[in-house]
Amino acid sequence: MTVPLAIDARSLARHYGEGNRRVDALKNATFEIARGEVVAILGPSGSGKTTLLTVLGLINPPDAGSLRIDGHEVLREGARVTNLALFRRRYLGFVFQRSNLIPFLNALENVQLSLELDDVPPREARGRAREILTSLGLAERLDYVPAILSGGEQQRVAIARALVNAPAVVLADEPTAALDSERGRQIMEIFRRAARERGAAILFVTHDHRTLDLVDRVIEMEDGALTVRAGGST
Ligand SMILES: Nc1ncnc2c1ncn2[C@@H]1O[C@H](COP(=O)(O)OP(=O)(O)O)[C@@H](O)[C@H]1O
Ligand SMILES: [Mg+2]
């Protein structure tokens, strides 16, 4: 039995606006990403990186194309929104530029909540949340609320929250932008490890060329178009 591709995207397209305001933010995007791969998306501001991630994240419906995630066709006509919401929780993890943690919950509760939303019983959710936070070096921070965590710690809690459901795909939009280069590199190493140990495909937008030695491939975007090149050699 072959393992399905984490992402199998064919001719995805998305535009905004009409007439002379029309912007083709994503054009004819065709690419595959296997489980266990770490892929960086590079490109100037406005080139369509966020559009690509939100289309893959089932947040932004494309105009055309097909998309399989972990072997499941997700854009099929008639797929109901409720199913997509459930699918998103099961198969996808999101990390943003800012951690978007719930301010009145501590680190442990923030991660635990994401499991409980997926019907994991509280006791088990607590154990799994503690385990993943510990593996990301946050054992001493479990009962800290976001406001008293550093930026790098907040981002690691957000990553724990994204990874704890064991998603097939993690989508991260400039996850290291608010961090210094050492903390940024730490985040990259966490992604690398998550890909290897959990078999997740990691797709992240970055401007930081210094972290590209840790990726398998680079997707470059310009004016909504993609070019894919091998990574890991810079
Ligand atoms: N909701 C929107 N409505 C209209 N235009 C948009 C919208 N979102 C993005 N765009 C435009 O689409 C293009 C790609 O944007 P985006 O995907 O955010 O690029 P990036 O993340 O690479 O900066 C840009 O020209 C942007 O102005
Ligand atoms: Mg963007």
Short mmCIF file of N, CA, C and O in Angstrom, two decimals, residues 39-167:
data_model
loop_
_atom_site.label_atom_id
_atom_site.label_comp_id
_atom_site.label_asym_id
_atom_site.label_seq_id
_atom_site.Cartn_x
_atom_site.Cartn_y
_atom_site.Cartn_z
N VAL A 39 8.81 22.28 3.23
CA VAL A 39 8.88 23.10 2.01
C VAL A 39 8.70 24.57 2.37
O VAL A 39 7.76 24.94 3.09
N ALA A 40 9.63 25.39 1.90
CA ALA A 40 9.54 26.85 2.13
C ALA A 40 8.90 27.52 0.93
O ALA A 40 9.14 27.12 -0.21
N ILE A 41 8.10 28.53 1.17
CA ILE A 41 7.55 29.37 0.10
C ILE A 41 8.19 30.74 0.21
O ILE A 41 8.10 31.39 1.26
N LEU A 42 8.86 31.14 -0.85
CA LEU A 42 9.51 32.45 -0.90
C LEU A 42 8.86 33.30 -1.98
O LEU A 42 8.34 32.77 -2.95
N GLY A 43 8.95 34.61 -1.82
CA GLY A 43 8.44 35.48 -2.87
C GLY A 43 8.18 36.86 -2.32
O GLY A 43 7.94 37.01 -1.12
N PRO A 44 8.21 37.87 -3.19
CA PRO A 44 7.98 39.24 -2.72
C PRO A 44 6.58 39.43 -2.16
O PRO A 44 5.68 38.62 -2.42
N SER A 45 6.40 40.50 -1.42
CA SER A 45 5.10 40.85 -0.89
C SER A 45 4.10 40.99 -2.05
O SER A 45 4.43 41.57 -3.08
N GLY A 46 2.92 40.41 -1.87
CA GLY A 46 1.90 40.50 -2.92
C GLY A 46 2.00 39.43 -3.99
O GLY A 46 1.25 39.43 -4.96
N SER A 47 2.94 38.49 -3.85
CA SER A 47 3.13 37.48 -4.90
C SER A 47 2.15 36.32 -4.80
O SER A 47 2.12 35.46 -5.68
N GLY A 48 1.37 36.26 -3.71
CA GLY A 48 0.33 35.23 -3.61
C GLY A 48 0.59 34.14 -2.57
O GLY A 48 -0.14 33.14 -2.53
N LYS A 49 1.58 34.34 -1.72
CA LYS A 49 1.94 33.31 -0.75
C LYS A 49 0.80 33.02 0.23
O LYS A 49 0.47 31.86 0.47
N THR A 50 0.24 34.06 0.79
CA THR A 50 -0.85 33.86 1.75
C THR A 50 -2.08 33.28 1.04
O THR A 50 -2.76 32.40 1.59
N THR A 51 -2.32 33.73 -0.18
CA THR A 51 -3.44 33.16 -0.95
C THR A 51 -3.25 31.66 -1.12
O THR A 51 -4.18 30.87 -0.91
N LEU A 52 -2.04 31.25 -1.49
CA LEU A 52 -1.78 29.81 -1.65
C LEU A 52 -2.06 29.07 -0.35
O LEU A 52 -2.76 28.05 -0.35
N LEU A 53 -1.54 29.57 0.78
CA LEU A 53 -1.75 28.87 2.05
C LEU A 53 -3.23 28.80 2.43
O LEU A 53 -3.70 27.78 2.93
N THR A 54 -3.96 29.89 2.20
CA THR A 54 -5.37 29.88 2.61
C THR A 54 -6.21 28.99 1.69
O THR A 54 -7.20 28.41 2.13
N VAL A 55 -5.80 28.87 0.42
CA VAL A 55 -6.49 27.93 -0.47
C VAL A 55 -6.22 26.50 0.01
O VAL A 55 -7.14 25.69 0.16
N LEU A 56 -4.95 26.19 0.28
CA LEU A 56 -4.61 24.84 0.76
C LEU A 56 -5.26 24.57 2.11
O LEU A 56 -5.58 23.42 2.44
N GLY A 57 -5.46 25.62 2.91
CA GLY A 57 -6.04 25.48 4.24
C GLY A 57 -7.55 25.43 4.23
O GLY A 57 -8.18 25.39 5.29
N LEU A 58 -8.16 25.44 3.04
CA LEU A 58 -9.62 25.33 2.90
C LEU A 58 -10.33 26.49 3.56
O LEU A 58 -11.44 26.37 4.08
N ILE A 59 -9.65 27.65 3.54
CA ILE A 59 -10.22 28.87 4.10
C ILE A 59 -10.69 29.76 2.95
O ILE A 59 -11.58 30.58 3.09
N ASN A 60 -10.07 29.57 1.79
CA ASN A 60 -10.24 30.47 0.64
C ASN A 60 -10.54 29.60 -0.58
O ASN A 60 -9.64 28.97 -1.12
N PRO A 61 -11.81 29.52 -0.99
CA PRO A 61 -12.13 28.60 -2.09
C PRO A 61 -11.51 29.05 -3.42
O PRO A 61 -11.67 30.21 -3.79
N PRO A 62 -10.82 28.18 -4.14
CA PRO A 62 -10.22 28.56 -5.42
C PRO A 62 -11.28 28.65 -6.51
O PRO A 62 -12.37 28.10 -6.38
N ASP A 63 -10.93 29.33 -7.61
CA ASP A 63 -11.83 29.42 -8.77
C ASP A 63 -11.84 28.10 -9.54
O ASP A 63 -12.84 27.74 -10.16
N ALA A 64 -10.68 27.45 -9.56
CA ALA A 64 -10.53 26.27 -10.40
C ALA A 64 -9.43 25.39 -9.82
O ALA A 64 -8.66 25.83 -8.98
N GLY A 65 -9.41 24.15 -10.31
CA GLY A 65 -8.35 23.23 -9.92
C GLY A 65 -8.86 22.14 -9.01
O GLY A 65 -10.03 22.14 -8.61
N SER A 66 -7.99 21.20 -8.70
CA SER A 66 -8.37 20.14 -7.76
C SER A 66 -7.30 20.03 -6.69
O SER A 66 -6.14 20.41 -6.88
N LEU A 67 -7.73 19.54 -5.55
CA LEU A 67 -6.83 19.46 -4.40
C LEU A 67 -7.13 18.19 -3.62
O LEU A 67 -8.29 17.95 -3.23
N ARG A 68 -6.09 17.38 -3.46
CA ARG A 68 -6.20 16.21 -2.58
C ARG A 68 -5.29 16.43 -1.39
O ARG A 68 -4.14 16.80 -1.55
N ILE A 69 -5.83 16.20 -0.20
CA ILE A 69 -5.04 16.28 1.01
C ILE A 69 -5.07 14.91 1.67
O ILE A 69 -6.15 14.38 1.95
N ASP A 70 -3.88 14.34 1.84
CA ASP A 70 -3.75 12.99 2.40
C ASP A 70 -4.66 12.00 1.66
O ASP A 70 -5.26 11.12 2.28
N GLY A 71 -4.78 12.18 0.35
CA GLY A 71 -5.55 11.25 -0.46
C GLY A 71 -7.03 11.58 -0.61
O GLY A 71 -7.74 10.92 -1.36
N HIS A 72 -7.49 12.60 0.10
CA HIS A 72 -8.92 12.95 0.04
C HIS A 72 -9.15 14.14 -0.87
O HIS A 72 -8.53 15.19 -0.68
N GLU A 73 -10.04 13.98 -1.82
CA GLU A 73 -10.40 15.11 -2.70
C GLU A 73 -11.25 16.07 -1.87
O GLU A 73 -12.31 15.69 -1.39
N VAL A 74 -10.78 17.28 -1.71
CA VAL A 74 -11.48 18.18 -0.77
C VAL A 74 -12.31 19.28 -1.43
O VAL A 74 -13.07 19.97 -0.76
N LEU A 75 -12.15 19.47 -2.74
CA LEU A 75 -12.89 20.57 -3.38
C LEU A 75 -14.07 20.07 -4.19
O LEU A 75 -14.71 20.83 -4.89
N ARG A 76 -14.35 18.79 -4.08
CA ARG A 76 -15.43 18.19 -4.85
C ARG A 76 -16.74 18.96 -4.68
O ARG A 76 -17.09 19.38 -3.58
N GLU A 77 -17.44 19.12 -5.80
CA GLU A 77 -18.77 19.73 -5.75
C GLU A 77 -19.61 19.04 -4.68
O GLU A 77 -19.59 17.83 -4.56
N GLY A 78 -20.33 19.85 -3.93
CA GLY A 78 -21.25 19.27 -2.97
C GLY A 78 -20.64 18.97 -1.60
O GLY A 78 -21.34 18.57 -0.70
N ALA A 79 -19.30 19.15 -1.50
CA ALA A 79 -18.69 18.95 -0.17
C ALA A 79 -19.27 20.01 0.76
O ALA A 79 -19.21 21.20 0.47
N ARG A 80 -19.84 19.60 1.86
CA ARG A 80 -20.52 20.56 2.71
C ARG A 80 -19.53 21.27 3.62
O ARG A 80 -18.52 20.73 4.03
N VAL A 81 -19.83 22.52 3.94
CA VAL A 81 -18.95 23.34 4.76
C VAL A 81 -18.66 22.69 6.11
O VAL A 81 -17.54 22.70 6.58
N THR A 82 -19.67 22.07 6.69
CA THR A 82 -19.46 21.42 7.98
C THR A 82 -18.41 20.33 7.86
O THR A 82 -17.57 20.17 8.73
N ASN A 83 -18.44 19.60 6.74
CA ASN A 83 -17.42 18.57 6.53
C ASN A 83 -16.03 19.17 6.39
O ASN A 83 -15.08 18.64 6.89
N LEU A 84 -15.96 20.28 5.66
CA LEU A 84 -14.67 20.93 5.48
C LEU A 84 -14.11 21.42 6.81
O LEU A 84 -12.91 21.32 7.06
N ALA A 85 -14.98 21.92 7.67
CA ALA A 85 -14.52 22.40 8.97
C ALA A 85 -13.94 21.24 9.78
O ALA A 85 -12.88 21.35 10.40
N LEU A 86 -14.63 20.12 9.75
CA LEU A 86 -14.16 18.94 10.46
C LEU A 86 -12.85 18.44 9.85
O LEU A 86 -11.89 18.14 10.55
N PHE A 87 -12.83 18.40 8.52
CA PHE A 87 -11.64 17.96 7.80
C PHE A 87 -10.44 18.83 8.17
O PHE A 87 -9.35 18.34 8.42
N ARG A 88 -10.67 20.13 8.18
CA ARG A 88 -9.61 21.07 8.51
C ARG A 88 -9.03 20.77 9.89
O ARG A 88 -7.82 20.75 10.08
N ARG A 89 -9.89 20.52 10.87
CA ARG A 89 -9.41 20.24 12.22
C ARG A 89 -8.61 18.93 12.29
O ARG A 89 -7.66 18.81 13.03
N ARG A 90 -9.04 17.94 11.51
CA ARG A 90 -8.39 16.63 11.56
C ARG A 90 -7.07 16.57 10.81
O ARG A 90 -6.14 15.89 11.22
N TYR A 91 -7.01 17.24 9.67
CA TYR A 91 -5.90 17.03 8.74
C TYR A 91 -4.92 18.18 8.64
O TYR A 91 -3.84 18.02 8.09
N LEU A 92 -5.33 19.35 9.12
CA LEU A 92 -4.50 20.54 8.91
C LEU A 92 -4.15 21.21 10.23
O LEU A 92 -4.97 21.25 11.15
N GLY A 93 -2.93 21.73 10.30
CA GLY A 93 -2.53 22.56 11.44
C GLY A 93 -2.09 23.91 10.92
O GLY A 93 -1.47 23.99 9.86
N PHE A 94 -2.42 24.98 11.64
CA PHE A 94 -2.08 26.33 11.19
C PHE A 94 -1.19 27.03 12.21
O PHE A 94 -1.41 26.94 13.41
N VAL A 95 -0.18 27.73 11.68
CA VAL A 95 0.64 28.60 12.53
C VAL A 95 0.72 29.95 11.82
O VAL A 95 1.00 30.00 10.62
N PHE A 96 0.49 31.02 12.56
CA PHE A 96 0.49 32.35 11.95
C PHE A 96 1.71 33.14 12.43
O PHE A 96 2.47 32.69 13.28
N GLN A 97 1.83 34.35 11.89
CA GLN A 97 2.96 35.20 12.25
C GLN A 97 2.95 35.51 13.74
O GLN A 97 3.98 35.49 14.41
N ARG A 98 1.77 35.78 14.25
CA ARG A 98 1.61 35.96 15.70
C ARG A 98 0.88 34.73 16.21
O ARG A 98 0.12 34.12 15.48
N SER A 99 1.13 34.40 17.47
CA SER A 99 0.73 33.07 17.92
C SER A 99 -0.79 32.87 18.02
O SER A 99 -1.27 31.75 17.96
N ASN A 100 -1.58 33.96 18.16
CA ASN A 100 -3.04 33.82 18.27
C ASN A 100 -3.48 32.84 19.37
O ASN A 100 -4.44 32.11 19.20
N LEU A 101 -2.75 32.85 20.47
CA LEU A 101 -3.17 32.01 21.60
C LEU A 101 -4.33 32.69 22.31
O LEU A 101 -4.52 33.90 22.22
N ILE A 102 -5.12 31.88 23.04
CA ILE A 102 -6.22 32.45 23.80
C ILE A 102 -5.63 33.05 25.08
O ILE A 102 -4.98 32.35 25.87
N PRO A 103 -5.79 34.37 25.27
CA PRO A 103 -5.03 35.09 26.31
C PRO A 103 -5.32 34.65 27.74
O PRO A 103 -4.46 34.73 28.59
N PHE A 104 -6.54 34.18 28.00
CA PHE A 104 -6.88 33.83 29.38
C PHE A 104 -6.71 32.35 29.69
O PHE A 104 -7.04 31.89 30.77
N LEU A 105 -6.16 31.60 28.73
CA LEU A 105 -5.82 30.20 29.01
C LEU A 105 -4.30 30.06 29.07
O LEU A 105 -3.59 30.73 28.32
N ASN A 106 -3.81 29.19 29.95
CA ASN A 106 -2.36 29.00 30.02
C ASN A 106 -1.91 28.10 28.86
O ASN A 106 -2.72 27.63 28.06
N ALA A 107 -0.59 27.89 28.78
CA ALA A 107 -0.01 27.15 27.65
C ALA A 107 -0.65 25.77 27.52
O ALA A 107 -1.07 25.35 26.43
N LEU A 108 -0.72 25.06 28.65
CA LEU A 108 -1.28 23.71 28.64
C LEU A 108 -2.74 23.72 28.15
O LEU A 108 -3.13 22.93 27.29
N GLU A 109 -3.52 24.66 28.68
CA GLU A 109 -4.95 24.73 28.33
C GLU A 109 -5.16 25.11 26.87
O GLU A 109 -6.09 24.62 26.22
N ASN A 110 -4.28 25.98 26.34
CA ASN A 110 -4.39 26.36 24.94
C ASN A 110 -4.25 25.14 24.03
O ASN A 110 -4.99 24.99 23.05
N VAL A 111 -3.32 24.27 24.35
CA VAL A 111 -3.08 23.09 23.51
C VAL A 111 -4.16 22.03 23.77
O VAL A 111 -4.70 21.42 22.85
N GLN A 112 -4.51 21.88 25.04
CA GLN A 112 -5.53 20.90 25.45
C GLN A 112 -6.87 21.21 24.78
O GLN A 112 -7.57 20.29 24.31
N LEU A 113 -7.21 22.49 24.70
CA LEU A 113 -8.50 22.89 24.12
C LEU A 113 -8.62 22.40 22.68
O LEU A 113 -9.68 21.93 22.26
N SER A 114 -7.51 22.48 21.94
CA SER A 114 -7.59 22.09 20.54
C SER A 114 -7.89 20.59 20.40
O SER A 114 -8.56 20.18 19.46
N LEU A 115 -7.46 19.78 21.35
CA LEU A 115 -7.80 18.35 21.34
C LEU A 115 -9.24 18.13 21.79
O LEU A 115 -9.96 17.30 21.23
N GLU A 116 -9.66 18.87 22.80
CA GLU A 116 -11.02 18.69 23.31
C GLU A 116 -12.06 19.08 22.26
O GLU A 116 -13.13 18.49 22.18
N LEU A 117 -11.72 20.10 21.43
CA LEU A 117 -12.62 20.46 20.33
C LEU A 117 -12.78 19.31 19.36
O LEU A 117 -13.74 19.23 18.61
N ASP A 118 -11.81 18.41 19.39
CA ASP A 118 -11.85 17.25 18.52
C ASP A 118 -12.33 16.00 19.28
O ASP A 118 -12.04 14.88 18.89
N ASP A 119 -13.03 16.25 20.38
CA ASP A 119 -13.66 15.18 21.17
C ASP A 119 -12.70 14.23 21.87
O ASP A 119 -13.07 13.10 22.21
N VAL A 120 -11.46 14.65 22.08
CA VAL A 120 -10.55 13.85 22.91
C VAL A 120 -10.94 14.11 24.37
O VAL A 120 -11.12 15.26 24.77
N PRO A 121 -11.12 13.05 25.18
CA PRO A 121 -11.50 13.24 26.58
C PRO A 121 -10.47 14.11 27.33
O PRO A 121 -9.28 14.01 27.06
N PRO A 122 -10.94 14.98 28.26
CA PRO A 122 -10.06 15.94 28.92
C PRO A 122 -8.77 15.36 29.51
O PRO A 122 -7.70 15.94 29.36
N ARG A 123 -8.87 14.22 30.16
CA ARG A 123 -7.70 13.63 30.79
C ARG A 123 -6.61 13.29 29.78
O ARG A 123 -5.44 13.60 29.96
N GLU A 124 -7.05 12.63 28.71
CA GLU A 124 -6.11 12.26 27.65
C GLU A 124 -5.57 13.52 26.95
O GLU A 124 -4.38 13.61 26.65
N ALA A 125 -6.44 14.49 26.73
CA ALA A 125 -6.04 15.74 26.07
C ALA A 125 -4.95 16.43 26.89
O ALA A 125 -3.95 16.91 26.35
N ARG A 126 -5.15 16.42 28.20
CA ARG A 126 -4.18 17.05 29.09
C ARG A 126 -2.82 16.37 29.00
O ARG A 126 -1.78 17.01 28.90
N GLY A 127 -2.84 15.04 29.00
CA GLY A 127 -1.60 14.26 28.90
C GLY A 127 -0.88 14.52 27.60
O GLY A 127 0.34 14.75 27.58
N ARG A 128 -1.62 14.51 26.51
CA ARG A 128 -0.98 14.73 25.20
C ARG A 128 -0.46 16.15 25.06
O ARG A 128 0.59 16.39 24.47
N ALA A 129 -1.21 17.11 25.61
CA ALA A 129 -0.78 18.52 25.55
C ALA A 129 0.52 18.68 26.34
O ALA A 129 1.47 19.32 25.88
N ARG A 130 0.57 18.07 27.52
CA ARG A 130 1.77 18.18 28.35
C ARG A 130 2.96 17.56 27.64
O ARG A 130 4.05 18.13 27.62
N GLU A 131 2.73 16.42 27.02
CA GLU A 131 3.81 15.69 26.35
C GLU A 131 4.41 16.53 25.20
O GLU A 131 5.63 16.66 25.09
N ILE A 132 3.54 17.09 24.38
CA ILE A 132 4.10 17.82 23.23
C ILE A 132 4.76 19.13 23.67
O ILE A 132 5.81 19.51 23.15
N LEU A 133 4.19 19.80 24.65
CA LEU A 133 4.82 21.04 25.14
C LEU A 133 6.19 20.73 25.75
O LEU A 133 7.15 21.47 25.56
N THR A 134 6.27 19.61 26.45
CA THR A 134 7.55 19.20 27.03
C THR A 134 8.57 18.93 25.93
O THR A 134 9.72 19.36 26.02
N SER A 135 8.12 18.27 24.86
CA SER A 135 9.05 17.96 23.77
C SER A 135 9.52 19.23 23.06
O SER A 135 10.55 19.23 22.39
N LEU A 136 8.78 20.32 23.19
CA LEU A 136 9.19 21.59 22.58
C LEU A 136 9.89 22.49 23.59
O LEU A 136 10.05 23.69 23.38
N GLY A 137 10.31 21.90 24.72
CA GLY A 137 11.11 22.64 25.70
C GLY A 137 10.30 23.57 26.60
O GLY A 137 10.85 24.52 27.15
N LEU A 138 9.01 23.28 26.76
CA LEU A 138 8.15 24.19 27.54
C LEU A 138 7.64 23.57 28.84
O LEU A 138 6.64 24.05 29.41
N ALA A 139 8.31 22.54 29.32
CA ALA A 139 7.85 21.85 30.54
C ALA A 139 7.69 22.80 31.72
O ALA A 139 6.81 22.62 32.56
N GLU A 140 8.54 23.81 31.78
CA GLU A 140 8.50 24.76 32.90
C GLU A 140 7.50 25.90 32.68
O GLU A 140 7.41 26.82 33.48
N ARG A 141 6.78 25.86 31.56
CA ARG A 141 5.92 26.99 31.18
C ARG A 141 4.44 26.59 31.06
O ARG A 141 3.63 27.37 30.59
N LEU A 142 4.11 25.38 31.49
CA LEU A 142 2.76 24.86 31.24
C LEU A 142 1.66 25.75 31.80
O LEU A 142 0.61 25.91 31.19
N ASP A 143 1.92 26.36 32.97
CA ASP A 143 0.86 27.14 33.61
C ASP A 143 1.03 28.64 33.39
O ASP A 143 0.42 29.45 34.08
N TYR A 144 1.84 29.02 32.40
CA TYR A 144 1.99 30.44 32.07
C TYR A 144 0.94 30.86 31.04
O TYR A 144 0.75 30.17 30.03
N VAL A 145 0.31 32.00 31.28
CA VAL A 145 -0.57 32.55 30.23
C VAL A 145 0.31 33.25 29.18
O VAL A 145 1.45 33.62 29.47
N PRO A 146 -0.21 33.41 27.95
CA PRO A 146 0.60 33.97 26.86
C PRO A 146 1.34 35.27 27.22
O PRO A 146 2.50 35.44 26.83
N ALA A 147 0.68 36.17 27.96
CA ALA A 147 1.28 37.48 28.23
C ALA A 147 2.63 37.38 28.95
O ALA A 147 3.46 38.27 28.82
N ILE A 148 2.85 36.32 29.71
CA ILE A 148 4.12 36.22 30.44
C ILE A 148 5.09 35.23 29.77
O ILE A 148 6.13 34.90 30.33
N LEU A 149 4.76 34.79 28.55
CA LEU A 149 5.71 33.99 27.76
C LEU A 149 6.44 34.93 26.80
O LEU A 149 5.90 35.95 26.37
N SER A 150 7.69 34.57 26.44
CA SER A 150 8.40 35.34 25.41
C SER A 150 7.77 35.06 24.05
O SER A 150 6.99 34.11 23.89
N GLY A 151 8.14 35.87 23.06
CA GLY A 151 7.61 35.68 21.70
C GLY A 151 7.91 34.29 21.16
O GLY A 151 7.05 33.63 20.57
N GLY A 152 9.14 33.83 21.37
CA GLY A 152 9.53 32.50 20.88
C GLY A 152 8.75 31.40 21.59
O GLY A 152 8.36 30.41 20.97
N GLU A 153 8.54 31.58 22.90
CA GLU A 153 7.76 30.59 23.66
C GLU A 153 6.31 30.55 23.20
O GLU A 153 5.72 29.47 23.03
N GLN A 154 5.74 31.74 22.97
CA GLN A 154 4.35 31.79 22.48
C GLN A 154 4.23 31.05 21.14
O GLN A 154 3.29 30.30 20.92
N GLN A 155 5.22 31.26 20.29
CA GLN A 155 5.17 30.64 18.98
C GLN A 155 5.32 29.12 19.10
O GLN A 155 4.70 28.36 18.37
N ARG A 156 6.14 28.68 20.07
CA ARG A 156 6.26 27.23 20.27
C ARG A 156 4.96 26.62 20.81
O ARG A 156 4.60 25.49 20.46
N VAL A 157 4.25 27.36 21.65
CA VAL A 157 2.94 26.87 22.12
C VAL A 157 1.98 26.76 20.92
O VAL A 157 1.26 25.77 20.76
N ALA A 158 2.03 27.78 20.05
CA ALA A 158 1.15 27.76 18.86
C ALA A 158 1.50 26.56 17.97
O ALA A 158 0.62 25.94 17.38
N ILE A 159 2.79 26.25 17.88
CA ILE A 159 3.20 25.10 17.06
C ILE A 159 2.76 23.80 17.72
O ILE A 159 2.28 22.88 17.05
N ALA A 160 2.88 23.73 19.05
CA ALA A 160 2.38 22.55 19.77
C ALA A 160 0.90 22.35 19.49
O ALA A 160 0.43 21.23 19.21
N ARG A 161 0.16 23.45 19.49
CA ARG A 161 -1.29 23.39 19.24
C ARG A 161 -1.57 22.90 17.81
O ARG A 161 -2.49 22.13 17.58
N ALA A 162 -0.72 23.34 16.87
CA ALA A 162 -0.92 22.92 15.47
C ALA A 162 -0.56 21.45 15.26
O ALA A 162 -1.14 20.78 14.42
N LEU A 163 0.43 20.96 16.03
CA LEU A 163 0.94 19.60 15.80
C LEU A 163 0.22 18.53 16.61
O LEU A 163 0.27 17.35 16.27
N VAL A 164 -0.47 18.93 17.67
CA VAL A 164 -0.93 17.94 18.65
C VAL A 164 -1.99 16.99 18.07
O VAL A 164 -2.11 15.84 18.49
N ASN A 165 -2.74 17.44 17.08
CA ASN A 165 -3.72 16.56 16.43
C ASN A 165 -3.10 15.63 15.40
O ASN A 165 -3.83 14.96 14.67
N ALA A 166 -1.75 15.65 15.30
CA ALA A 166 -1.04 14.86 14.29
C ALA A 166 -1.58 15.11 12.88
O ALA A 166 -1.98 14.18 12.17
N PRO A 167 -1.61 16.37 12.44
CA PRO A 167 -2.15 16.68 11.11
C PRO A 167 -1.25 16.16 10.00
O PRO A 167 -0.04 16.00 10.20
#
